[in-house]
Amino acid sequence: MIPFTLEAATTPADAIRSALLGGRYIAGGTTLVDLMHEEVERPEHLIDINALALTGIRADGDDLVIGALARMSDVAAHPDVQRLQPMIAESLIEGASPQLRNMASMGGNLLQRCRCPYFRMLDAACNKRDPGAGCAAVDGLNAGHAILGISDSCAATHPSDVAVAFIALDAMMTVLGPDGERSFAVEDLFLLPGTTPHLEHALRPGELITEIRVPGGPHARAARYLKVRDRQSYEFALVSAAAALHVESGVIRDVRIACGGVGTKPWRMRSCEAALIGIPPQREAFAAAAALSTEGARPLAHNAYKVALLPRTITRALEMAGELA
């Protein structure tokens, strides 16, 4: 590991000030420390933000408010999360291992780096790690890579499970920076790779995620997260789907669908949603809508199976949500 300095911030203002001087935030460290061991990440100065008062989890009416430093396991077990937004708890339990969930923060989970093996291989070309170097994955071993939103520069998927649930539920995030506080949709945090895959998120220099707000509604209690993977635990998604349904008088009034493991960022399936509004919640309708999910897909040499797996996963997630609606 390359030598670095460490300071403990006691206020958000102190943390932001140090970040503007080139420091990197660290909370649970479950991704960053791992990458530092492998020398993929080489920060010279770390800012420990664990003393900041950003660990709260609370209900605000039907909305759920989660502090950015709340640990994944605490959020998954919280009674307000399980009562108001059970799909968030489900997606968290499906992610990582129990040990990692006990350490990893919610903000850090959203900002975790990709799991492309070439990103971690210092002798392999990777535009995320070394802009302009090329992408070994596009013509390499790419069975786990994206089929949506890819470019010639990068095809890595975003690994977060809970980000998929947040995007399906129209969650908003608040950040604090040198210019004050601002809020925006979690969906807008993530950037497509294009020709600049090293630019992964929309945070401005020094900005610190402070909380995530998840709006409530009748759809939130009939929501499920389905993750398809090579093994049952501690594995990243081949394909995942978050589906939420509001059914009234026998027809679908509201539906939210987002998917993971298939896009270079968590992917909202709006065309599938539009196809389901106003019709009865039946398997045939779910399958017909899910077939729209692969529009624009660009499979690589080894991941074409995702084109077939994606609509099947969405269909099953909708069926699971429909059992609660």
mmCIF file of N, CA and C in Angstrom, residues 66-148:
data_model
loop_
_atom_site.group_PDB
_atom_site.id
_atom_site.type_symbol
_atom_site.label_atom_id
_atom_site.label_comp_id
_atom_site.label_asym_id
_atom_site.label_seq_id
_atom_site.Cartn_x
_atom_site.Cartn_y
_atom_site.Cartn_z
ATOM 1 N N ILE A 66 -32.624 8.501 5.250
ATOM 2 C CA ILE A 66 -31.485 7.667 5.653
ATOM 3 C C ILE A 66 -30.217 8.506 5.614
ATOM 4 N N GLY A 67 -29.514 8.585 6.732
ATOM 5 C CA GLY A 67 -28.246 9.299 6.763
ATOM 6 C C GLY A 67 -27.193 8.596 5.926
ATOM 7 N N ALA A 68 -26.324 9.379 5.310
ATOM 8 C CA ALA A 68 -25.329 8.800 4.394
ATOM 9 C C ALA A 68 -24.327 7.897 5.108
ATOM 10 N N LEU A 69 -24.143 8.096 6.423
ATOM 11 C CA LEU A 69 -23.177 7.267 7.150
ATOM 12 C C LEU A 69 -23.833 6.109 7.898
ATOM 13 N N ALA A 70 -25.156 5.946 7.743
ATOM 14 C CA ALA A 70 -25.811 4.764 8.321
ATOM 15 C C ALA A 70 -25.223 3.515 7.678
ATOM 16 N N ARG A 71 -24.997 2.481 8.485
ATOM 17 C CA ARG A 71 -24.424 1.241 7.963
ATOM 18 C C ARG A 71 -25.504 0.404 7.285
ATOM 19 N N MET A 72 -25.110 -0.342 6.271
ATOM 20 C CA MET A 72 -26.071 -1.147 5.510
ATOM 21 C C MET A 72 -26.885 -2.065 6.418
ATOM 22 N N SER A 73 -26.227 -2.720 7.369
ATOM 23 C CA SER A 73 -26.935 -3.673 8.228
ATOM 24 C C SER A 73 -27.929 -2.958 9.134
ATOM 25 N N ASP A 74 -27.580 -1.766 9.617
ATOM 26 C CA ASP A 74 -28.498 -1.001 10.467
ATOM 27 C C ASP A 74 -29.739 -0.566 9.680
ATOM 28 N N VAL A 75 -29.534 -0.166 8.443
ATOM 29 C CA VAL A 75 -30.676 0.249 7.614
ATOM 30 C C VAL A 75 -31.583 -0.945 7.322
ATOM 31 N N ALA A 76 -30.976 -2.066 6.972
ATOM 32 C CA ALA A 76 -31.781 -3.250 6.630
ATOM 33 C C ALA A 76 -32.626 -3.723 7.804
ATOM 34 N N ALA A 77 -32.114 -3.546 9.034
ATOM 35 C CA ALA A 77 -32.818 -4.048 10.223
ATOM 36 C C ALA A 77 -33.750 -3.020 10.848
ATOM 37 N N HIS A 78 -33.741 -1.790 10.368
ATOM 38 C CA HIS A 78 -34.507 -0.730 11.023
ATOM 39 C C HIS A 78 -36.017 -0.939 10.811
ATOM 40 N N PRO A 79 -36.815 -0.813 11.880
ATOM 41 C CA PRO A 79 -38.262 -1.074 11.735
ATOM 42 C C PRO A 79 -38.967 -0.130 10.771
ATOM 43 N N ASP A 80 -38.544 1.134 10.696
ATOM 44 C CA ASP A 80 -39.186 2.056 9.743
ATOM 45 C C ASP A 80 -38.870 1.675 8.295
ATOM 46 N N VAL A 81 -37.673 1.165 8.058
ATOM 47 C CA VAL A 81 -37.320 0.716 6.701
ATOM 48 C C VAL A 81 -38.178 -0.498 6.326
ATOM 49 N N GLN A 82 -38.285 -1.444 7.238
ATOM 50 C CA GLN A 82 -39.049 -2.655 6.941
ATOM 51 C C GLN A 82 -40.552 -2.349 6.823
ATOM 52 N N ARG A 83 -41.026 -1.318 7.538
ATOM 53 C CA ARG A 83 -42.446 -0.968 7.493
ATOM 54 C C ARG A 83 -42.794 -0.148 6.247
ATOM 55 N N LEU A 84 -41.952 0.826 5.912
ATOM 56 C CA LEU A 84 -42.285 1.759 4.831
ATOM 57 C C LEU A 84 -41.697 1.362 3.490
ATOM 58 N N GLN A 85 -40.477 0.810 3.484
ATOM 59 C CA GLN A 85 -39.776 0.524 2.228
ATOM 60 C C GLN A 85 -39.076 -0.833 2.338
ATOM 61 N N PRO A 86 -39.853 -1.912 2.441
ATOM 62 C CA PRO A 86 -39.211 -3.228 2.642
ATOM 63 C C PRO A 86 -38.271 -3.635 1.507
ATOM 64 N N MET A 87 -38.477 -3.107 0.300
ATOM 65 C CA MET A 87 -37.579 -3.490 -0.800
ATOM 66 C C MET A 87 -36.161 -2.980 -0.559
ATOM 67 N N ILE A 88 -36.024 -1.862 0.146
ATOM 68 C CA ILE A 88 -34.677 -1.363 0.448
ATOM 69 C C ILE A 88 -33.967 -2.354 1.367
ATOM 70 N N ALA A 89 -34.667 -2.825 2.389
ATOM 71 C CA ALA A 89 -34.059 -3.831 3.273
ATOM 72 C C ALA A 89 -33.693 -5.087 2.487
ATOM 73 N N GLU A 90 -34.580 -5.499 1.598
ATOM 74 C CA GLU A 90 -34.333 -6.717 0.813
ATOM 75 C C GLU A 90 -33.096 -6.555 -0.069
ATOM 76 N N SER A 91 -32.957 -5.405 -0.719
ATOM 77 C CA SER A 91 -31.807 -5.200 -1.601
ATOM 78 C C SER A 91 -30.506 -5.124 -0.814
ATOM 79 N N LEU A 92 -30.556 -4.562 0.391
ATOM 80 C CA LEU A 92 -29.343 -4.488 1.212
ATOM 81 C C LEU A 92 -28.896 -5.867 1.669
ATOM 82 N N ILE A 93 -29.846 -6.688 2.069
ATOM 83 C CA ILE A 93 -29.506 -8.040 2.528
ATOM 84 C C ILE A 93 -28.943 -8.879 1.380
ATOM 85 N N GLU A 94 -29.365 -8.573 0.155
ATOM 86 C CA GLU A 94 -28.860 -9.299 -1.007
ATOM 87 C C GLU A 94 -27.444 -8.863 -1.393
ATOM 88 N N GLY A 95 -26.961 -7.763 -0.817
ATOM 89 C CA GLY A 95 -25.650 -7.237 -1.200
ATOM 90 C C GLY A 95 -24.558 -7.612 -0.215
ATOM 91 N N ALA A 96 -23.369 -7.850 -0.703
ATOM 92 C CA ALA A 96 -22.161 -8.045 0.105
ATOM 93 C C ALA A 96 -22.301 -9.219 1.078
ATOM 94 N N SER A 97 -21.434 -9.229 2.090
ATOM 95 C CA SER A 97 -21.460 -10.241 3.143
ATOM 96 C C SER A 97 -21.907 -9.565 4.436
ATOM 97 N N PRO A 98 -22.311 -10.345 5.482
ATOM 98 C CA PRO A 98 -22.697 -9.695 6.745
ATOM 99 C C PRO A 98 -21.599 -8.797 7.310
ATOM 100 N N GLN A 99 -20.348 -9.239 7.227
ATOM 101 C CA GLN A 99 -19.263 -8.416 7.753
ATOM 102 C C GLN A 99 -19.165 -7.083 7.004
ATOM 103 N N LEU A 100 -19.259 -7.146 5.696
ATOM 104 C CA LEU A 100 -19.179 -5.905 4.907
ATOM 105 C C LEU A 100 -20.375 -5.007 5.174
ATOM 106 N N ARG A 101 -21.569 -5.599 5.321
ATOM 107 C CA ARG A 101 -22.765 -4.784 5.591
ATOM 108 C C ARG A 101 -22.657 -4.074 6.938
ATOM 109 N N ASN A 102 -21.943 -4.673 7.877
ATOM 110 C CA ASN A 102 -21.772 -4.032 9.181
ATOM 111 C C ASN A 102 -20.851 -2.812 9.110
ATOM 112 N N MET A 103 -20.003 -2.754 8.100
ATOM 113 C CA MET A 103 -19.043 -1.650 7.973
ATOM 114 C C MET A 103 -19.453 -0.628 6.907
ATOM 115 N N ALA A 104 -20.034 -1.088 5.816
ATOM 116 C CA ALA A 104 -20.232 -0.224 4.646
ATOM 117 C C ALA A 104 -21.320 0.816 4.902
ATOM 118 N N SER A 105 -21.039 2.049 4.524
ATOM 119 C CA SER A 105 -22.019 3.132 4.680
ATOM 120 C C SER A 105 -22.909 3.222 3.442
ATOM 121 N N MET A 106 -24.062 3.851 3.622
ATOM 122 C CA MET A 106 -24.997 3.971 2.504
ATOM 123 C C MET A 106 -24.427 4.876 1.402
ATOM 124 N N GLY A 107 -23.810 5.981 1.803
ATOM 125 C CA GLY A 107 -23.212 6.850 0.794
ATOM 126 C C GLY A 107 -22.079 6.166 0.057
ATOM 127 N N GLY A 108 -21.255 5.442 0.799
ATOM 128 C CA GLY A 108 -20.156 4.725 0.175
ATOM 129 C C GLY A 108 -20.634 3.635 -0.760
ATOM 130 N N ASN A 109 -21.749 3.005 -0.401
ATOM 131 C CA ASN A 109 -22.300 1.974 -1.275
ATOM 132 C C ASN A 109 -22.641 2.557 -2.645
ATOM 133 N N LEU A 110 -23.236 3.750 -2.654
ATOM 134 C CA LEU A 110 -23.606 4.368 -3.928
ATOM 135 C C LEU A 110 -22.384 4.755 -4.747
ATOM 136 N N LEU A 111 -21.277 5.073 -4.058
ATOM 137 C CA LEU A 111 -20.085 5.562 -4.757
ATOM 138 C C LEU A 111 -19.034 4.481 -4.981
ATOM 139 N N GLN A 112 -19.366 3.222 -4.686
ATOM 140 C CA GLN A 112 -18.370 2.166 -4.857
ATOM 141 C C GLN A 112 -17.960 2.043 -6.324
ATOM 142 N N ARG A 113 -16.725 1.641 -6.521
ATOM 143 C CA ARG A 113 -16.180 1.517 -7.867
ATOM 144 C C ARG A 113 -16.638 0.219 -8.517
ATOM 145 N N CYS A 114 -16.406 0.116 -9.819
ATOM 146 C CA CYS A 114 -16.881 -1.036 -10.572
ATOM 147 C C CYS A 114 -16.104 -2.305 -10.195
ATOM 148 N N ARG A 115 -16.661 -3.457 -10.574
ATOM 149 C CA ARG A 115 -16.044 -4.748 -10.256
ATOM 150 C C ARG A 115 -15.437 -5.416 -11.487
ATOM 151 N N CYS A 116 -15.242 -4.649 -12.544
ATOM 152 C CA CYS A 116 -14.588 -5.197 -13.733
ATOM 153 C C CYS A 116 -13.199 -5.720 -13.349
ATOM 154 N N PRO A 117 -12.868 -6.968 -13.674
ATOM 155 C CA PRO A 117 -11.544 -7.490 -13.282
ATOM 156 C C PRO A 117 -10.392 -6.718 -13.894
ATOM 157 N N TYR A 118 -10.591 -6.167 -15.074
ATOM 158 C CA TYR A 118 -9.497 -5.421 -15.716
ATOM 159 C C TYR A 118 -9.210 -4.104 -14.997
ATOM 160 N N PHE A 119 -10.228 -3.558 -14.301
ATOM 161 C CA PHE A 119 -10.027 -2.342 -13.512
ATOM 162 C C PHE A 119 -9.007 -2.590 -12.408
ATOM 163 N N ARG A 120 -8.961 -3.815 -11.897
ATOM 164 C CA ARG A 120 -8.074 -4.151 -10.781
ATOM 165 C C ARG A 120 -6.765 -4.778 -11.244
ATOM 166 N N MET A 121 -6.622 -4.999 -12.541
ATOM 167 C CA MET A 121 -5.382 -5.583 -13.071
ATOM 168 C C MET A 121 -4.506 -4.442 -13.590
ATOM 169 N N LEU A 122 -3.453 -4.128 -12.855
ATOM 170 C CA LEU A 122 -2.655 -2.951 -13.196
ATOM 171 C C LEU A 122 -1.950 -3.074 -14.542
ATOM 172 N N ASP A 123 -1.794 -4.303 -15.033
ATOM 173 C CA ASP A 123 -1.134 -4.471 -16.330
ATOM 174 C C ASP A 123 -2.132 -4.594 -17.479
ATOM 175 N N ALA A 124 -3.431 -4.373 -17.210
ATOM 176 C CA ALA A 124 -4.448 -4.441 -18.255
ATOM 177 C C ALA A 124 -4.921 -3.034 -18.599
ATOM 178 N N ALA A 125 -5.320 -2.834 -19.859
ATOM 179 C CA ALA A 125 -5.821 -1.520 -20.270
ATOM 180 C C ALA A 125 -7.171 -1.257 -19.622
ATOM 181 N N CYS A 126 -7.319 -0.073 -19.038
ATOM 182 C CA CYS A 126 -8.585 0.304 -18.402
ATOM 183 C C CYS A 126 -8.726 1.820 -18.428
ATOM 184 N N ASN A 127 -9.735 2.289 -19.151
ATOM 185 C CA ASN A 127 -9.960 3.734 -19.234
ATOM 186 C C ASN A 127 -10.465 4.337 -17.927
ATOM 187 N N LYS A 128 -11.088 3.517 -17.068
ATOM 188 C CA LYS A 128 -11.516 4.035 -15.768
ATOM 189 C C LYS A 128 -10.317 4.327 -14.866
ATOM 190 N N ARG A 129 -9.376 3.410 -14.876
ATOM 191 C CA ARG A 129 -8.203 3.554 -14.010
ATOM 192 C C ARG A 129 -7.167 4.492 -14.616
ATOM 193 N N ASP A 130 -7.033 4.425 -15.948
ATOM 194 C CA ASP A 130 -5.999 5.201 -16.643
ATOM 195 C C ASP A 130 -6.618 5.766 -17.925
ATOM 196 N N PRO A 131 -7.259 6.940 -17.866
ATOM 197 C CA PRO A 131 -7.962 7.497 -19.030
ATOM 198 C C PRO A 131 -7.102 7.507 -20.286
ATOM 199 N N GLY A 132 -7.691 6.989 -21.378
ATOM 200 C CA GLY A 132 -6.983 6.945 -22.650
ATOM 201 C C GLY A 132 -6.205 5.667 -22.885
ATOM 202 N N ALA A 133 -6.178 4.773 -21.891
ATOM 203 C CA ALA A 133 -5.377 3.548 -22.004
ATOM 204 C C ALA A 133 -6.039 2.505 -22.895
ATOM 205 N N GLY A 134 -7.369 2.583 -23.044
ATOM 206 C CA GLY A 134 -8.100 1.547 -23.764
ATOM 207 C C GLY A 134 -8.917 0.695 -22.804
ATOM 208 N N CYS A 135 -9.681 -0.260 -23.366
ATOM 209 C CA CYS A 135 -10.555 -1.098 -22.537
ATOM 210 C C CYS A 135 -10.335 -2.556 -22.905
ATOM 211 N N ALA A 136 -9.696 -3.286 -22.007
ATOM 212 C CA ALA A 136 -9.432 -4.704 -22.262
ATOM 213 C C ALA A 136 -10.712 -5.533 -22.214
ATOM 214 N N ALA A 137 -11.741 -5.035 -21.550
ATOM 215 C CA ALA A 137 -12.968 -5.815 -21.377
ATOM 216 C C ALA A 137 -13.795 -5.905 -22.659
ATOM 217 N N VAL A 138 -13.781 -4.878 -23.482
ATOM 218 C CA VAL A 138 -14.643 -4.863 -24.660
ATOM 219 C C VAL A 138 -14.371 -6.074 -25.551
ATOM 220 N N ASP A 139 -13.112 -6.456 -25.705
ATOM 221 C CA ASP A 139 -12.769 -7.632 -26.507
ATOM 222 C C ASP A 139 -12.223 -8.775 -25.649
ATOM 223 N N GLY A 140 -12.392 -8.685 -24.344
ATOM 224 C CA GLY A 140 -11.837 -9.684 -23.447
ATOM 225 C C GLY A 140 -12.901 -10.564 -22.824
ATOM 226 N N LEU A 141 -12.661 -10.958 -21.567
ATOM 227 C CA LEU A 141 -13.623 -11.791 -20.837
ATOM 228 C C LEU A 141 -14.700 -10.863 -20.266
ATOM 229 N N ASN A 142 -15.861 -10.865 -20.883
ATOM 230 C CA ASN A 142 -16.871 -9.864 -20.547
ATOM 231 C C ASN A 142 -18.232 -10.472 -20.227
ATOM 232 N N ALA A 143 -18.239 -11.676 -19.673
ATOM 233 C CA ALA A 143 -19.519 -12.334 -19.374
ATOM 234 C C ALA A 143 -20.335 -11.566 -18.339
ATOM 235 N N GLY A 144 -19.672 -10.847 -17.447
ATOM 236 C CA GLY A 144 -20.400 -10.118 -16.412
ATOM 237 C C GLY A 144 -20.645 -8.668 -16.736
ATOM 238 N N HIS A 145 -20.305 -8.244 -17.918
ATOM 239 C CA HIS A 145 -20.347 -6.821 -18.243
ATOM 240 C C HIS A 145 -21.721 -6.376 -18.747
ATOM 241 N N ALA A 146 -21.816 -5.076 -19.003
ATOM 242 C CA ALA A 146 -23.097 -4.449 -19.325
ATOM 243 C C ALA A 146 -23.504 -4.697 -20.774
ATOM 244 N N ILE A 147 -24.815 -4.616 -20.989
ATOM 245 C CA ILE A 147 -25.367 -4.646 -22.351
ATOM 246 C C ILE A 147 -26.110 -3.355 -22.668
ATOM 247 N N LEU A 148 -26.278 -2.499 -21.664
ATOM 248 C CA LEU A 148 -26.974 -1.223 -21.844
ATOM 249 C C LEU A 148 -26.046 -0.081 -21.423
#
